Amino acid sequence: MVELKKVKFGGFEEALELSNGIVKLVITVEAGPRVLFYGFVNGQNFFHVFKEEPGPMDDNAWHSYGGHRLWYAPETAARTYYPDNAPVPWSFENNVLTLNCPDETSRWIGKKITIVLDENSSKVTVNHTLKNIGLWPLEVSIWCLSVMAAGGTLKVPQPPFVPHGAGPGETFEPARKLIIWPFTPMDDPRLKWGSKFIEMRQDSTVPGKLKFGALNDAGYALYELNGETFRKDYPCIAGANYPDMGCNSEFYTQSDPGFLEIESLSPMLKLAEGASATHTEVWTLTKGC
């Protein structure tokens, strides 16, 4: 049975705890919204929460707060980082938690998140919706970003190995787009370019920032933390026009404060006035790596 109750969390006086007795989520409704906790009941939090932003801010500036959030690409200071510090209208009906970012706190784009927690497992379905509330058409990508707790290892699946050549079971074709940001050294010790996975460790002892993206047609990424694994599943639409040179997923880490981000993106969407679109992620947790 899925239950919802009001709780306090960190510096937030108003938050919602959604639990089925196996896992729980905590979502702030004082700002954002942000999913600030996802983990097993009585277990670790897979999400990082920023200590320097302990509660809702009223300074008319954008704040991450940490956890999971919805925003949009292409990344610009004026639109992507528009403040969302106001209270969040919400409802809970038929096991669906709906969170709306107030229109007056957005710039031309309305945001909505719905969360469905499975009654008998760790599975969480998170639907992210953008609506064009402006007076002219917009072209955007739905961008869903999870700020993961420090100390874990990201794993992004590699395409299966196929021998080079023109014979049966061989190919001359490339396998994937892999996008590297200019501040990412390819020989950074936090990166491992393995045959089955690309790995990126969050390691606060190594200074600097890393970011890479991919057209990940496997449609999932893993984060291993203290003997448990978070899995995020998301679509990869063949032939679609994705942002940032063709990324449906992007990954970032830094050392101070220490965290790692797992980001999924929709294709670039042309939204007419009043039109909306939705991008879905599915989260699961398992014990073991």
Short mmCIF file of the C-alpha atoms (twelve columns), coordinates in Angstrom:
data_MODEL
# 
_entry.id   MODEL 
# 
loop_
_atom_site.group_PDB 
_atom_site.id 
_atom_site.type_symbol 
_atom_site.label_atom_id 
_atom_site.label_alt_id 
_atom_site.label_comp_id 
_atom_site.label_asym_id 
_atom_site.label_seq_id 
_atom_site.Cartn_x 
_atom_site.Cartn_y 
_atom_site.Cartn_z 
_atom_site.pdbx_PDB_model_num 
ATOM 1   C CA . MET A 1   0.000  0.000   0.000   1 
ATOM 2   C CA . VAL A 2   1.305  3.436   -0.945  1 
ATOM 3   C CA . GLU A 3   0.931  6.111   1.704   1 
ATOM 4   C CA . LEU A 4   1.519  9.862   1.587   1 
ATOM 5   C CA . LYS A 5   2.169  12.043  4.607   1 
ATOM 6   C CA . LYS A 6   3.437  15.538  5.311   1 
ATOM 7   C CA . VAL A 7   6.908  15.747  6.858   1 
ATOM 8   C CA . LYS A 8   9.734  18.150  7.547   1 
ATOM 9   C CA . PHE A 9   12.979 17.485  5.707   1 
ATOM 10  C CA . GLY A 10  16.259 19.306  6.145   1 
ATOM 11  C CA . GLY A 11  15.453 22.991  6.173   1 
ATOM 12  C CA . PHE A 12  12.046 22.503  4.543   1 
ATOM 13  C CA . GLU A 13  9.028  22.752  6.804   1 
ATOM 14  C CA . GLU A 14  6.616  21.444  4.152   1 
ATOM 15  C CA . ALA A 15  7.496  18.253  2.317   1 
ATOM 16  C CA . LEU A 16  5.690  15.101  1.261   1 
ATOM 17  C CA . GLU A 17  6.830  11.552  2.028   1 
ATOM 18  C CA . LEU A 18  5.610  8.877   -0.376  1 
ATOM 19  C CA . SER A 19  6.276  5.298   0.725   1 
ATOM 20  C CA . ASN A 20  5.191  1.714   0.084   1 
ATOM 21  C CA . GLY A 21  7.129  0.217   2.990   1 
ATOM 22  C CA . ILE A 22  9.979  -0.792  0.660   1 
ATOM 23  C CA . VAL A 23  11.270 2.569   -0.557  1 
ATOM 24  C CA . LYS A 24  10.366 6.157   0.137   1 
ATOM 25  C CA . LEU A 25  10.554 9.494   -1.625  1 
ATOM 26  C CA . VAL A 26  10.542 12.951  -0.049  1 
ATOM 27  C CA . ILE A 27  9.415  15.882  -2.190  1 
ATOM 28  C CA . THR A 28  9.540  19.510  -1.147  1 
ATOM 29  C CA . VAL A 29  6.438  21.575  -1.929  1 
ATOM 30  C CA . GLU A 30  7.798  24.830  -0.500  1 
ATOM 31  C CA . ALA A 31  9.813  25.397  -3.665  1 
ATOM 32  C CA . GLY A 32  10.735 23.655  -6.855  1 
ATOM 33  C CA . PRO A 33  9.421  21.020  -6.841  1 
ATOM 34  C CA . ARG A 34  12.394 18.826  -5.959  1 
ATOM 35  C CA . VAL A 35  12.497 15.130  -5.096  1 
ATOM 36  C CA . LEU A 36  14.985 15.378  -2.235  1 
ATOM 37  C CA . PHE A 37  15.092 11.732  -1.102  1 
ATOM 38  C CA . TYR A 38  14.862 8.376   -2.830  1 
ATOM 39  C CA . GLY A 39  16.054 5.265   -1.055  1 
ATOM 40  C CA . PHE A 40  15.052 2.165   0.819   1 
ATOM 41  C CA . VAL A 41  13.026 2.719   3.979   1 
ATOM 42  C CA . ASN A 42  15.547 3.298   6.807   1 
ATOM 43  C CA . GLY A 43  18.283 3.333   4.160   1 
ATOM 44  C CA . GLN A 44  20.625 5.788   2.467   1 
ATOM 45  C CA . ASN A 45  19.519 8.694   0.323   1 
ATOM 46  C CA . PHE A 46  20.655 8.322   -3.287  1 
ATOM 47  C CA . PHE A 47  20.151 12.061  -3.870  1 
ATOM 48  C CA . HIS A 48  22.432 14.898  -2.799  1 
ATOM 49  C CA . VAL A 49  20.853 17.841  -0.949  1 
ATOM 50  C CA . PHE A 50  22.827 21.092  -0.853  1 
ATOM 51  C CA . LYS A 51  23.638 22.143  2.714   1 
ATOM 52  C CA . GLU A 52  24.294 25.703  1.569   1 
ATOM 53  C CA . GLU A 53  20.638 25.907  0.459   1 
ATOM 54  C CA . PRO A 54  18.901 24.553  3.566   1 
ATOM 55  C CA . GLY A 55  15.352 25.670  2.790   1 
ATOM 56  C CA . PRO A 56  13.204 27.724  0.430   1 
ATOM 57  C CA . MET A 57  14.796 30.961  -0.758  1 
ATOM 58  C CA . ASP A 58  13.038 34.270  -1.449  1 
ATOM 59  C CA . ASP A 59  15.926 36.184  -3.061  1 
ATOM 60  C CA . ASN A 60  14.572 36.005  -6.633  1 
ATOM 61  C CA . ALA A 61  17.538 33.869  -7.698  1 
ATOM 62  C CA . TRP A 62  17.563 30.308  -9.015  1 
ATOM 63  C CA . HIS A 63  18.640 27.593  -6.536  1 
ATOM 64  C CA . SER A 64  19.331 23.939  -7.180  1 
ATOM 65  C CA . TYR A 65  18.421 22.688  -3.671  1 
ATOM 66  C CA . GLY A 66  19.623 19.262  -4.864  1 
ATOM 67  C CA . GLY A 67  17.663 16.103  -5.546  1 
ATOM 68  C CA . HIS A 68  15.756 15.592  -8.781  1 
ATOM 69  C CA . ARG A 69  14.320 18.439  -10.847 1 
ATOM 70  C CA . LEU A 70  12.732 19.324  -14.175 1 
ATOM 71  C CA . TRP A 71  14.046 22.074  -16.423 1 
ATOM 72  C CA . TYR A 72  14.727 22.473  -20.134 1 
ATOM 73  C CA . ALA A 73  17.358 22.802  -22.844 1 
ATOM 74  C CA . PRO A 74  19.013 24.513  -24.648 1 
ATOM 75  C CA . GLU A 75  20.684 25.802  -21.496 1 
ATOM 76  C CA . THR A 76  20.463 29.581  -21.164 1 
ATOM 77  C CA . ALA A 77  20.799 31.813  -18.115 1 
ATOM 78  C CA . ALA A 78  17.549 33.671  -18.796 1 
ATOM 79  C CA . ARG A 79  15.220 30.685  -19.265 1 
ATOM 80  C CA . THR A 80  16.765 27.534  -17.803 1 
ATOM 81  C CA . TYR A 81  17.811 29.205  -14.549 1 
ATOM 82  C CA . TYR A 82  14.599 31.155  -13.988 1 
ATOM 83  C CA . PRO A 83  13.772 31.067  -10.224 1 
ATOM 84  C CA . ASP A 84  11.303 28.457  -8.967  1 
ATOM 85  C CA . ASN A 85  11.248 29.253  -5.261  1 
ATOM 86  C CA . ALA A 86  7.478  29.581  -4.769  1 
ATOM 87  C CA . PRO A 87  5.174  27.051  -3.052  1 
ATOM 88  C CA . VAL A 88  4.133  24.158  -5.285  1 
ATOM 89  C CA . PRO A 89  0.434  23.285  -5.800  1 
ATOM 90  C CA . TRP A 90  -0.020 19.528  -5.491  1 
ATOM 91  C CA . SER A 91  -2.635 16.773  -5.389  1 
ATOM 92  C CA . PHE A 92  -2.663 13.041  -4.633  1 
ATOM 93  C CA . GLU A 93  -5.358 10.954  -6.278  1 
ATOM 94  C CA . ASN A 94  -5.442 7.269   -7.244  1 
ATOM 95  C CA . ASN A 95  -1.802 6.879   -6.132  1 
ATOM 96  C CA . VAL A 96  -0.665 9.662   -8.486  1 
ATOM 97  C CA . LEU A 97  1.175  12.598  -6.914  1 
ATOM 98  C CA . THR A 98  0.904  15.679  -9.158  1 
ATOM 99  C CA . LEU A 99  3.200  18.685  -8.661  1 
ATOM 100 C CA . ASN A 100 2.767  21.925  -10.588 1 
ATOM 101 C CA . CYS A 101 5.269  24.746  -10.794 1 
ATOM 102 C CA . PRO A 102 3.182  27.942  -10.622 1 
ATOM 103 C CA . ASP A 103 3.009  29.658  -14.025 1 
ATOM 104 C CA . GLU A 104 4.080  32.984  -12.582 1 
ATOM 105 C CA . THR A 105 7.392  31.418  -11.464 1 
ATOM 106 C CA . SER A 106 8.232  30.196  -14.985 1 
ATOM 107 C CA . ARG A 107 9.392  32.104  -18.023 1 
ATOM 108 C CA . TRP A 108 7.072  31.144  -20.889 1 
ATOM 109 C CA . ILE A 109 7.044  27.484  -19.858 1 
ATOM 110 C CA . GLY A 110 4.746  25.695  -17.400 1 
ATOM 111 C CA . LYS A 111 6.177  22.670  -15.581 1 
ATOM 112 C CA . LYS A 112 4.417  19.634  -14.104 1 
ATOM 113 C CA . ILE A 113 5.726  16.416  -12.543 1 
ATOM 114 C CA . THR A 114 3.644  13.355  -11.736 1 
ATOM 115 C CA . ILE A 115 5.026  10.551  -9.579  1 
ATOM 116 C CA . VAL A 116 3.655  7.020   -9.329  1 
ATOM 117 C CA . LEU A 117 5.221  4.632   -6.793  1 
ATOM 118 C CA . ASP A 118 4.560  0.946   -7.419  1 
ATOM 119 C CA . GLU A 119 2.829  -0.738  -4.485  1 
ATOM 120 C CA . ASN A 120 5.095  -3.804  -4.369  1 
ATOM 121 C CA . SER A 121 8.559  -2.774  -5.550  1 
ATOM 122 C CA . SER A 122 11.067 0.067   -5.721  1 
ATOM 123 C CA . LYS A 123 9.753  1.161   -9.132  1 
ATOM 124 C CA . VAL A 124 8.921  4.856   -9.495  1 
ATOM 125 C CA . THR A 125 7.467  6.319   -12.707 1 
ATOM 126 C CA . VAL A 126 8.193  10.033  -13.060 1 
ATOM 127 C CA . ASN A 127 6.424  11.963  -15.839 1 
ATOM 128 C CA . HIS A 128 7.847  15.394  -16.696 1 
ATOM 129 C CA . THR A 129 5.622  17.776  -18.668 1 
ATOM 130 C CA . LEU A 130 6.414  21.142  -20.213 1 
ATOM 131 C CA . LYS A 131 3.659  23.421  -21.512 1 
ATOM 132 C CA . ASN A 132 4.128  26.499  -23.661 1 
ATOM 133 C CA . ILE A 133 2.295  29.235  -21.744 1 
ATOM 134 C CA . GLY A 134 3.801  32.043  -23.825 1 
ATOM 135 C CA . LEU A 135 2.507  33.954  -26.803 1 
ATOM 136 C CA . TRP A 136 4.735  32.439  -29.486 1 
ATOM 137 C CA . PRO A 137 6.012  28.942  -30.432 1 
ATOM 138 C CA . LEU A 138 9.003  27.529  -28.551 1 
ATOM 139 C CA . GLU A 139 11.561 24.844  -29.323 1 
ATOM 140 C CA . VAL A 140 12.830 23.088  -26.202 1 
ATOM 141 C CA . SER A 141 14.016 19.750  -24.851 1 
ATOM 142 C CA . ILE A 142 12.583 18.331  -21.631 1 
ATOM 143 C CA . TRP A 143 15.614 17.983  -19.348 1 
ATOM 144 C CA . CYS A 144 15.377 15.814  -16.223 1 
ATOM 145 C CA . LEU A 145 18.257 16.005  -13.799 1 
ATOM 146 C CA . SER A 146 19.060 13.851  -10.748 1 
ATOM 147 C CA . VAL A 147 21.759 15.109  -8.381  1 
ATOM 148 C CA . MET A 148 23.252 11.954  -6.881  1 
ATOM 149 C CA . ALA A 149 24.910 11.566  -3.484  1 
ATOM 150 C CA . ALA A 150 28.688 11.686  -3.221  1 
ATOM 151 C CA . GLY A 151 30.925 8.630   -3.335  1 
ATOM 152 C CA . GLY A 152 29.205 6.499   -5.990  1 
ATOM 153 C CA . THR A 153 30.052 5.258   -9.463  1 
ATOM 154 C CA . LEU A 154 28.045 5.986   -12.609 1 
ATOM 155 C CA . LYS A 155 27.817 3.248   -15.246 1 
ATOM 156 C CA . VAL A 156 26.611 3.988   -18.769 1 
ATOM 157 C CA . PRO A 157 26.198 0.903   -20.989 1 
ATOM 158 C CA . GLN A 158 28.374 0.577   -24.061 1 
ATOM 159 C CA . PRO A 159 27.025 -0.824  -27.349 1 
ATOM 160 C CA . PRO A 160 27.729 -4.536  -27.933 1 
ATOM 161 C CA . PHE A 161 31.071 -5.335  -29.540 1 
ATOM 162 C CA . VAL A 162 30.844 -6.010  -33.293 1 
ATOM 163 C CA . PRO A 163 33.965 -6.970  -35.303 1 
ATOM 164 C CA . HIS A 164 35.193 -4.638  -38.027 1 
ATOM 165 C CA . GLY A 165 34.635 -5.787  -41.582 1 
ATOM 166 C CA . ALA A 166 32.175 -6.528  -44.369 1 
ATOM 167 C CA . GLY A 167 31.482 -10.155 -43.533 1 
ATOM 168 C CA . PRO A 168 28.546 -11.725 -41.644 1 
ATOM 169 C CA . GLY A 169 28.222 -10.208 -38.189 1 
ATOM 170 C CA . GLU A 170 30.762 -7.479  -39.005 1 
ATOM 171 C CA . THR A 171 30.296 -3.768  -39.629 1 
ATOM 172 C CA . PHE A 172 31.866 -0.580  -40.894 1 
ATOM 173 C CA . GLU A 173 29.236 1.555   -39.150 1 
ATOM 174 C CA . PRO A 174 29.817 3.674   -35.995 1 
ATOM 175 C CA . ALA A 175 28.044 2.716   -32.778 1 
ATOM 176 C CA . ARG A 176 27.192 5.893   -30.860 1 
ATOM 177 C CA . LYS A 177 27.553 9.635   -30.461 1 
ATOM 178 C CA . LEU A 178 29.746 10.515  -27.488 1 
ATOM 179 C CA . ILE A 179 29.961 14.218  -26.627 1 
ATOM 180 C CA . ILE A 180 32.762 15.662  -24.474 1 
ATOM 181 C CA . TRP A 181 32.617 19.090  -22.819 1 
ATOM 182 C CA . PRO A 182 35.769 21.228  -23.140 1 
ATOM 183 C CA . PHE A 183 36.588 21.113  -19.414 1 
ATOM 184 C CA . THR A 184 36.677 17.273  -19.411 1 
ATOM 185 C CA . PRO A 185 40.177 15.745  -19.699 1 
ATOM 186 C CA . MET A 186 39.909 12.291  -21.293 1 
ATOM 187 C CA . ASP A 187 42.590 10.904  -18.957 1 
ATOM 188 C CA . ASP A 188 40.899 12.050  -15.733 1 
ATOM 189 C CA . PRO A 189 41.258 9.254   -13.112 1 
ATOM 190 C CA . ARG A 190 37.517 9.402   -12.360 1 
ATOM 191 C CA . LEU A 191 36.752 8.113   -15.876 1 
ATOM 192 C CA . LYS A 192 37.014 4.527   -17.107 1 
ATOM 193 C CA . TRP A 193 36.295 3.809   -20.763 1 
ATOM 194 C CA . GLY A 194 35.396 0.129   -20.373 1 
ATOM 195 C CA . SER A 195 34.171 -2.358  -22.971 1 
ATOM 196 C CA . LYS A 196 30.786 -2.905  -21.259 1 
ATOM 197 C CA . PHE A 197 30.345 0.429   -19.449 1 
ATOM 198 C CA . ILE A 198 31.685 3.943   -19.388 1 
ATOM 199 C CA . GLU A 199 32.263 4.624   -15.697 1 
ATOM 200 C CA . MET A 200 32.574 7.941   -13.884 1 
ATOM 201 C CA . ARG A 201 33.326 8.025   -10.162 1 
ATOM 202 C CA . GLN A 202 32.286 10.815  -7.851  1 
ATOM 203 C CA . ASP A 203 35.515 11.396  -5.949  1 
ATOM 204 C CA . SER A 204 35.820 14.516  -3.816  1 
ATOM 205 C CA . THR A 205 39.585 14.023  -3.472  1 
ATOM 206 C CA . VAL A 206 40.067 14.739  -7.193  1 
ATOM 207 C CA . PRO A 207 39.588 18.449  -8.053  1 
ATOM 208 C CA . GLY A 208 37.837 19.717  -11.127 1 
ATOM 209 C CA . LYS A 209 34.664 19.136  -13.096 1 
ATOM 210 C CA . LEU A 210 33.745 16.514  -15.680 1 
ATOM 211 C CA . LYS A 211 30.876 16.284  -18.145 1 
ATOM 212 C CA . PHE A 212 30.063 14.018  -21.052 1 
ATOM 213 C CA . GLY A 213 26.949 13.143  -22.998 1 
ATOM 214 C CA . ALA A 214 25.800 10.309  -25.234 1 
ATOM 215 C CA . LEU A 215 23.075 9.131   -27.522 1 
ATOM 216 C CA . ASN A 216 22.439 6.171   -25.245 1 
ATOM 217 C CA . ASP A 217 20.179 3.807   -27.177 1 
ATOM 218 C CA . ALA A 218 20.279 1.278   -24.319 1 
ATOM 219 C CA . GLY A 219 18.085 3.799   -22.508 1 
ATOM 220 C CA . TYR A 220 19.386 3.468   -18.972 1 
ATOM 221 C CA . ALA A 221 22.169 4.443   -16.583 1 
ATOM 222 C CA . LEU A 222 23.254 3.030   -13.215 1 
ATOM 223 C CA . TYR A 223 24.627 4.601   -10.045 1 
ATOM 224 C CA . GLU A 224 26.285 2.281   -7.533  1 
ATOM 225 C CA . LEU A 225 26.520 3.592   -3.984  1 
ATOM 226 C CA . ASN A 226 27.547 1.712   -0.822  1 
ATOM 227 C CA . GLY A 227 26.441 -1.692  -2.062  1 
ATOM 228 C CA . GLU A 228 23.158 -0.560  -3.661  1 
ATOM 229 C CA . THR A 229 22.279 0.384   -7.230  1 
ATOM 230 C CA . PHE A 230 20.015 3.107   -8.608  1 
ATOM 231 C CA . ARG A 231 18.800 2.573   -12.173 1 
ATOM 232 C CA . LYS A 232 17.256 5.280   -14.342 1 
ATOM 233 C CA . ASP A 233 15.456 4.205   -17.529 1 
ATOM 234 C CA . TYR A 234 14.483 6.711   -20.227 1 
ATOM 235 C CA . PRO A 235 13.694 6.656   -23.966 1 
ATOM 236 C CA . CYS A 236 16.002 6.956   -26.943 1 
ATOM 237 C CA . ILE A 237 14.020 7.739   -30.082 1 
ATOM 238 C CA . ALA A 238 15.757 6.649   -33.272 1 
ATOM 239 C CA . GLY A 239 16.371 9.477   -35.726 1 
ATOM 240 C CA . ALA A 240 15.174 12.205  -33.347 1 
ATOM 241 C CA . ASN A 241 16.895 15.575  -33.056 1 
ATOM 242 C CA . TYR A 242 18.422 15.694  -29.567 1 
ATOM 243 C CA . PRO A 243 20.158 18.760  -28.076 1 
ATOM 244 C CA . ASP A 244 23.873 19.262  -27.440 1 
ATOM 245 C CA . MET A 245 25.061 17.567  -30.650 1 
ATOM 246 C CA . GLY A 246 22.664 14.662  -30.187 1 
ATOM 247 C CA . CYS A 247 22.506 13.718  -26.481 1 
ATOM 248 C CA . ASN A 248 19.584 11.944  -24.845 1 
ATOM 249 C CA . SER A 249 21.675 11.659  -21.679 1 
ATOM 250 C CA . GLU A 250 24.334 13.763  -19.987 1 
ATOM 251 C CA . PHE A 251 26.514 13.159  -16.932 1 
ATOM 252 C CA . TYR A 252 28.393 15.609  -14.715 1 
ATOM 253 C CA . THR A 253 30.438 15.453  -11.542 1 
ATOM 254 C CA . GLN A 254 32.504 17.761  -9.348  1 
ATOM 255 C CA . SER A 255 34.432 17.581  -6.106  1 
ATOM 256 C CA . ASP A 256 33.342 20.561  -3.967  1 
ATOM 257 C CA . PRO A 257 30.592 20.208  -3.026  1 
ATOM 258 C CA . GLY A 258 30.756 16.591  -4.112  1 
ATOM 259 C CA . PHE A 259 27.950 15.174  -6.239  1 
ATOM 260 C CA . LEU A 260 27.227 13.558  -9.604  1 
ATOM 261 C CA . GLU A 261 24.355 14.274  -12.006 1 
ATOM 262 C CA . ILE A 262 22.429 11.795  -14.172 1 
ATOM 263 C CA . GLU A 263 20.456 13.719  -16.772 1 
ATOM 264 C CA . SER A 264 18.011 12.502  -19.411 1 
ATOM 265 C CA . LEU A 265 16.689 14.647  -22.255 1 
ATOM 266 C CA . SER A 266 13.838 14.489  -24.734 1 
ATOM 267 C CA . PRO A 267 14.300 15.323  -28.417 1 
ATOM 268 C CA . MET A 268 13.976 18.984  -29.363 1 
ATOM 269 C CA . LEU A 269 10.242 19.730  -29.382 1 
ATOM 270 C CA . LYS A 270 8.394  22.453  -31.259 1 
ATOM 271 C CA . LEU A 271 5.612  23.555  -28.917 1 
ATOM 272 C CA . ALA A 272 2.911  25.813  -30.296 1 
ATOM 273 C CA . GLU A 273 1.143  28.224  -27.958 1 
ATOM 274 C CA . GLY A 274 -0.744 26.144  -25.370 1 
ATOM 275 C CA . ALA A 275 0.861  22.842  -26.445 1 
ATOM 276 C CA . SER A 276 2.555  20.441  -24.023 1 
ATOM 277 C CA . ALA A 277 4.798  17.373  -24.126 1 
ATOM 278 C CA . THR A 278 5.878  14.724  -21.597 1 
ATOM 279 C CA . HIS A 279 9.124  12.821  -20.993 1 
ATOM 280 C CA . THR A 280 9.120  9.782   -18.688 1 
ATOM 281 C CA . GLU A 281 11.783 8.280   -16.463 1 
ATOM 282 C CA . VAL A 282 11.515 5.044   -14.471 1 
ATOM 283 C CA . TRP A 283 13.606 4.646   -11.319 1 
ATOM 284 C CA . THR A 284 14.414 1.404   -9.494  1 
ATOM 285 C CA . LEU A 285 16.690 0.389   -6.619  1 
ATOM 286 C CA . THR A 286 18.385 -2.925  -5.971  1 
ATOM 287 C CA . LYS A 287 20.642 -4.163  -3.204  1 
ATOM 288 C CA . GLY A 288 23.977 -5.196  -4.601  1 
ATOM 289 C CA . CYS A 289 26.173 -3.831  -7.389  1 
# 
